[in-house]
């Protein structure tokens, strides 16, 4: 995520200051990350240049692709890799029956071949786990049912974060069959379900960590055909939920109920991509 957000910041700097050197740096950082064309996924890169295994966490891969798409068509190598990522989404993305996006890339966890194991795609620990019966054993101190429940809890908390990245990706690369697939439509519609709203209330990865109050409105704006009045109503409700849980009137920051108040406050930038005409109709309640 650190690299993705840095790339996003560099592209923004290029646009604000009118200096393309920042976009060139963003493209250079992006292409330094080894891309596996077969899987449509990126390897992790250490700060000393060591290439690590492919990242199993879906939102990391998605946000890297989304921020890469911001770099633009003047850097075809970047856009070609992002396009391949989108092509491989049906194999790499797991969407549950209710539309919730699963946190990990199960294709990497379960379907790595012996040849791939010897090709340096996985870390030493992963090689051991995937080549043995350990992959069938739950995490230490947690039975299988608990593991599934814990993963679903995290998946719920990260759903809006994923959908916001999908919104960025679709804005910059709108063509392709993926956007109209039934699975993806389910993931979009999950944000409108009461069960999602209720599940976020006690989710530590929701309002205190990822700000769904800022992410859901933009995601729906970009990914769902909605009447403007309905979108204003939804934006109003989600923004007010976020502020009610996290905003501190004394400090002027989103520093309540969060362990990282500076980053959490900064995340309000995500809302700036909403049209001003909609934001001006949002009324913050005390």
XYZ file of C-alpha atoms in Angstrom:
286
model
C 0.000 0.000 0.000
C 2.865 2.370 0.721
C 4.079 2.237 -2.867
C 0.553 2.629 -4.261
C -0.246 5.727 -2.230
C 3.165 7.217 -3.069
C 2.467 6.710 -6.778
C -0.935 8.363 -6.316
C 0.726 11.334 -4.587
C 3.358 11.695 -7.311
C 0.712 11.726 -10.054
C -1.248 14.342 -8.109
C 1.915 16.435 -7.760
C 2.424 16.277 -11.528
C -1.112 17.533 -12.093
C -1.057 20.249 -9.424
C 2.378 21.647 -10.246
C 2.227 20.991 -13.978
C 5.530 19.143 -13.853
C 5.649 15.748 -15.548
C 8.858 14.736 -13.794
C 6.720 13.537 -10.888
C 4.672 11.301 -13.158
C 7.902 9.894 -14.612
C 9.139 9.050 -11.126
C 5.794 7.353 -10.421
C 6.127 5.266 -13.586
C 9.702 4.338 -12.684
C 8.674 3.186 -9.191
C 5.763 1.234 -10.664
C 7.813 -0.642 -13.277
C 10.510 -1.528 -10.755
C 7.997 -3.966 -9.232
C 8.305 -7.322 -10.983
C 5.107 -8.292 -12.774
C 4.085 -11.904 -13.339
C 2.225 -11.898 -16.660
C 0.845 -15.406 -16.180
C -0.950 -14.505 -12.961
C -1.491 -10.815 -13.681
C -0.010 -9.964 -10.283
C 2.977 -8.142 -8.848
C 5.779 -9.388 -6.644
C 6.590 -7.500 -3.495
C 9.754 -5.377 -3.623
C 12.012 -4.687 -0.650
C 13.566 -1.239 -0.226
C 17.000 -2.785 -0.894
C 15.809 -4.049 -4.287
C 15.196 -7.679 -3.349
C 12.244 -9.219 -5.178
C 9.944 -11.074 -2.804
C 6.941 -13.333 -3.380
C 3.735 -12.236 -5.039
C 1.479 -10.431 -2.605
C -1.451 -12.644 -1.509
C -3.534 -9.772 -0.131
C -6.027 -8.752 -2.793
C -6.419 -5.094 -1.824
C -2.641 -4.572 -2.099
C -2.627 -5.810 -5.683
C -5.811 -3.905 -6.547
C -4.633 -0.577 -5.168
C -1.264 -0.933 -6.893
C -3.094 -1.445 -10.190
C -5.537 1.398 -9.508
C -2.781 3.888 -8.681
C -0.804 2.653 -11.675
C -3.778 3.464 -13.875
C -3.509 7.097 -12.746
C -0.104 7.378 -14.458
C -1.775 7.460 -17.841
C -1.437 6.439 -21.473
C 1.883 8.173 -22.032
C 3.429 5.244 -20.156
C 2.203 2.190 -22.134
C 4.257 -0.362 -20.177
C 2.427 0.659 -17.017
C -0.993 0.596 -18.652
C -0.344 -2.758 -20.331
C 0.379 -4.339 -16.942
C -2.717 -2.785 -15.406
C -4.742 -4.099 -18.336
C -3.394 -7.594 -17.765
C -4.293 -7.312 -14.077
C -7.894 -6.580 -15.072
C -7.913 -9.494 -17.532
C -6.879 -11.873 -14.731
C -9.396 -10.598 -12.166
C -11.862 -13.460 -12.762
C -9.137 -15.900 -11.645
C -7.666 -13.781 -8.838
C -10.748 -12.257 -7.232
C -12.974 -14.261 -4.886
C -16.448 -12.801 -4.350
C -18.740 -14.536 -1.879
C -22.370 -15.296 -2.663
C -23.584 -12.130 -0.936
C -21.135 -9.950 -2.887
C -18.442 -9.563 -0.236
C -14.866 -9.522 -1.575
C -12.659 -12.130 0.085
C -9.467 -10.699 1.587
C -6.925 -13.026 0.001
C -6.067 -14.300 -3.472
C -6.978 -17.975 -3.155
C -5.441 -18.763 -6.535
C -2.014 -18.101 -5.022
C -2.822 -19.965 -1.823
C -4.160 -23.142 -3.334
C -3.246 -23.463 -7.001
C 0.487 -22.851 -7.158
C 2.108 -25.620 -9.193
C 5.348 -27.371 -8.260
C 7.095 -25.551 -11.131
C 5.929 -22.220 -9.750
C 7.179 -23.166 -6.298
C 10.662 -23.552 -7.721
C 10.392 -20.319 -9.718
C 10.795 -18.101 -6.690
C 7.177 -16.962 -6.568
C 6.697 -17.868 -2.953
C 8.676 -17.292 0.183
C 10.424 -20.155 1.975
C 7.616 -20.430 4.516
C 4.988 -20.465 1.784
C 6.818 -23.182 -0.135
C 6.855 -25.346 2.978
C 3.202 -24.712 3.698
C 1.899 -25.250 0.176
C 3.927 -28.401 -0.438
C 2.817 -30.116 2.756
C -0.238 -31.057 4.735
C 0.241 -27.906 6.808
C -1.902 -26.044 4.280
C -4.820 -28.133 5.571
C -4.168 -27.229 9.193
C -5.787 -24.095 10.680
C -3.632 -21.331 12.036
C -2.123 -22.134 15.421
C -4.594 -21.374 18.198
C -7.515 -20.964 15.797
C -9.832 -23.649 14.474
C -11.018 -23.527 10.877
C -14.413 -21.994 11.630
C -12.796 -19.235 13.684
C -10.325 -18.578 10.894
C -13.114 -18.203 8.353
C -15.077 -15.896 10.649
C -12.030 -13.743 11.320
C -11.278 -13.493 7.628
C -14.841 -12.469 6.871
C -14.650 -9.764 9.538
C -11.580 -8.307 7.825
C -13.153 -8.718 4.382
C -16.168 -6.669 5.496
C -13.925 -3.924 6.866
C -11.945 -3.753 3.629
C -14.859 -3.988 1.193
C -15.253 -0.231 0.649
C -11.478 0.148 0.365
C -11.500 -2.414 -2.439
C -14.487 -0.838 -4.147
C -12.916 2.632 -4.062
C -9.853 1.247 -5.843
C -12.135 -0.420 -8.386
C -13.771 2.983 -8.930
C -10.377 4.546 -9.687
C -9.520 1.679 -11.984
C -12.769 1.861 -13.928
C -12.507 5.632 -14.337
C -9.109 5.268 -15.971
C -9.723 1.988 -17.824
C -13.491 1.827 -18.454
C -13.487 -0.722 -21.278
C -13.513 -4.464 -20.813
C -15.967 -7.212 -19.997
C -15.101 -7.448 -16.300
C -17.095 -4.369 -15.290
C -20.335 -5.946 -16.479
C -19.860 -9.383 -14.958
C -22.456 -10.679 -12.528
C -19.849 -11.207 -9.831
C -18.646 -7.642 -9.950
C -22.199 -6.288 -9.937
C -22.787 -8.307 -6.763
C -19.765 -6.689 -5.133
C -21.101 -3.238 -6.023
C -24.604 -4.014 -4.769
C -23.231 -5.381 -1.482
C -22.556 -1.766 -0.451
C -26.313 -1.125 -0.567
C -27.250 -4.007 1.729
C -28.429 -3.387 5.276
C -26.367 -6.362 6.440
C -23.211 -4.553 5.292
C -24.166 -1.371 7.140
C -24.877 -3.328 10.323
C -21.727 -5.439 10.044
C -19.543 -2.330 9.875
C -20.836 -0.975 13.178
C -18.540 -3.171 15.276
C -15.841 -3.819 12.693
C -12.380 -2.561 13.675
C -11.351 -2.427 10.015
C -14.309 -0.198 9.132
C -14.877 3.360 10.393
C -11.829 3.410 12.737
C -9.442 2.153 10.041
C -10.793 2.284 6.481
C -13.295 5.150 6.109
C -16.357 3.633 4.407
C -18.144 6.940 4.970
C -15.883 8.444 2.304
C -15.291 5.370 0.162
C -18.807 4.040 -0.365
C -20.212 7.267 -1.890
C -17.474 7.595 -4.511
C -17.564 3.878 -5.270
C -21.296 4.002 -5.925
C -20.938 7.226 -7.918
C -18.470 5.555 -10.276
C -19.732 1.976 -10.325
C -23.530 2.155 -10.006
C -26.021 3.992 -12.196
C -27.982 6.023 -9.643
C -30.355 8.961 -9.596
C -28.560 12.072 -8.304
C -31.021 12.574 -5.456
C -30.522 8.984 -4.324
C -26.759 9.449 -4.491
C -26.976 12.640 -2.426
C -29.056 10.821 0.188
C -26.602 7.905 0.346
C -23.601 10.241 0.511
C -25.210 12.220 3.304
C -25.873 9.125 5.392
C -22.404 7.584 4.906
C -20.464 10.809 5.497
C -22.436 11.536 8.643
C -21.807 8.012 9.959
C -18.068 8.506 9.462
C -18.018 11.900 11.167
C -20.252 10.767 14.005
C -17.871 7.945 14.865
C -14.522 9.640 14.281
C -14.706 13.448 14.145
C -13.454 15.441 17.126
C -14.925 18.956 17.307
C -12.174 20.113 19.662
C -9.232 19.083 17.466
C -10.899 19.351 14.067
C -9.527 15.906 13.208
C -10.891 12.421 12.624
C -9.009 11.238 15.691
C -11.746 9.518 17.679
C -11.885 5.706 17.836
C -8.752 5.245 15.739
C -5.166 4.238 16.446
C -3.702 6.409 13.675
C -5.386 9.831 13.846
C -3.069 11.596 11.374
C -3.501 9.054 8.588
C -7.192 8.650 9.359
C -7.783 12.390 9.144
C -5.874 12.534 5.863
C -8.162 9.919 4.374
C -10.814 12.595 3.882
C -8.972 13.246 0.608
C -10.843 10.232 -0.764
C -14.053 12.247 -0.642
C -12.616 15.035 -2.815
C -13.204 12.983 -5.963
C -16.960 13.320 -5.469
C -18.617 16.042 -7.599
C -18.934 19.346 -5.748
C -22.607 19.514 -6.737
C -23.267 16.437 -4.608
C -21.018 17.366 -1.669
C -22.617 20.815 -1.400
C -25.953 19.134 -0.717
C -24.576 17.036 2.161
C -25.572 18.365 5.568
C -23.308 17.393 8.474
C -25.247 16.786 11.669
C -23.910 17.681 15.106
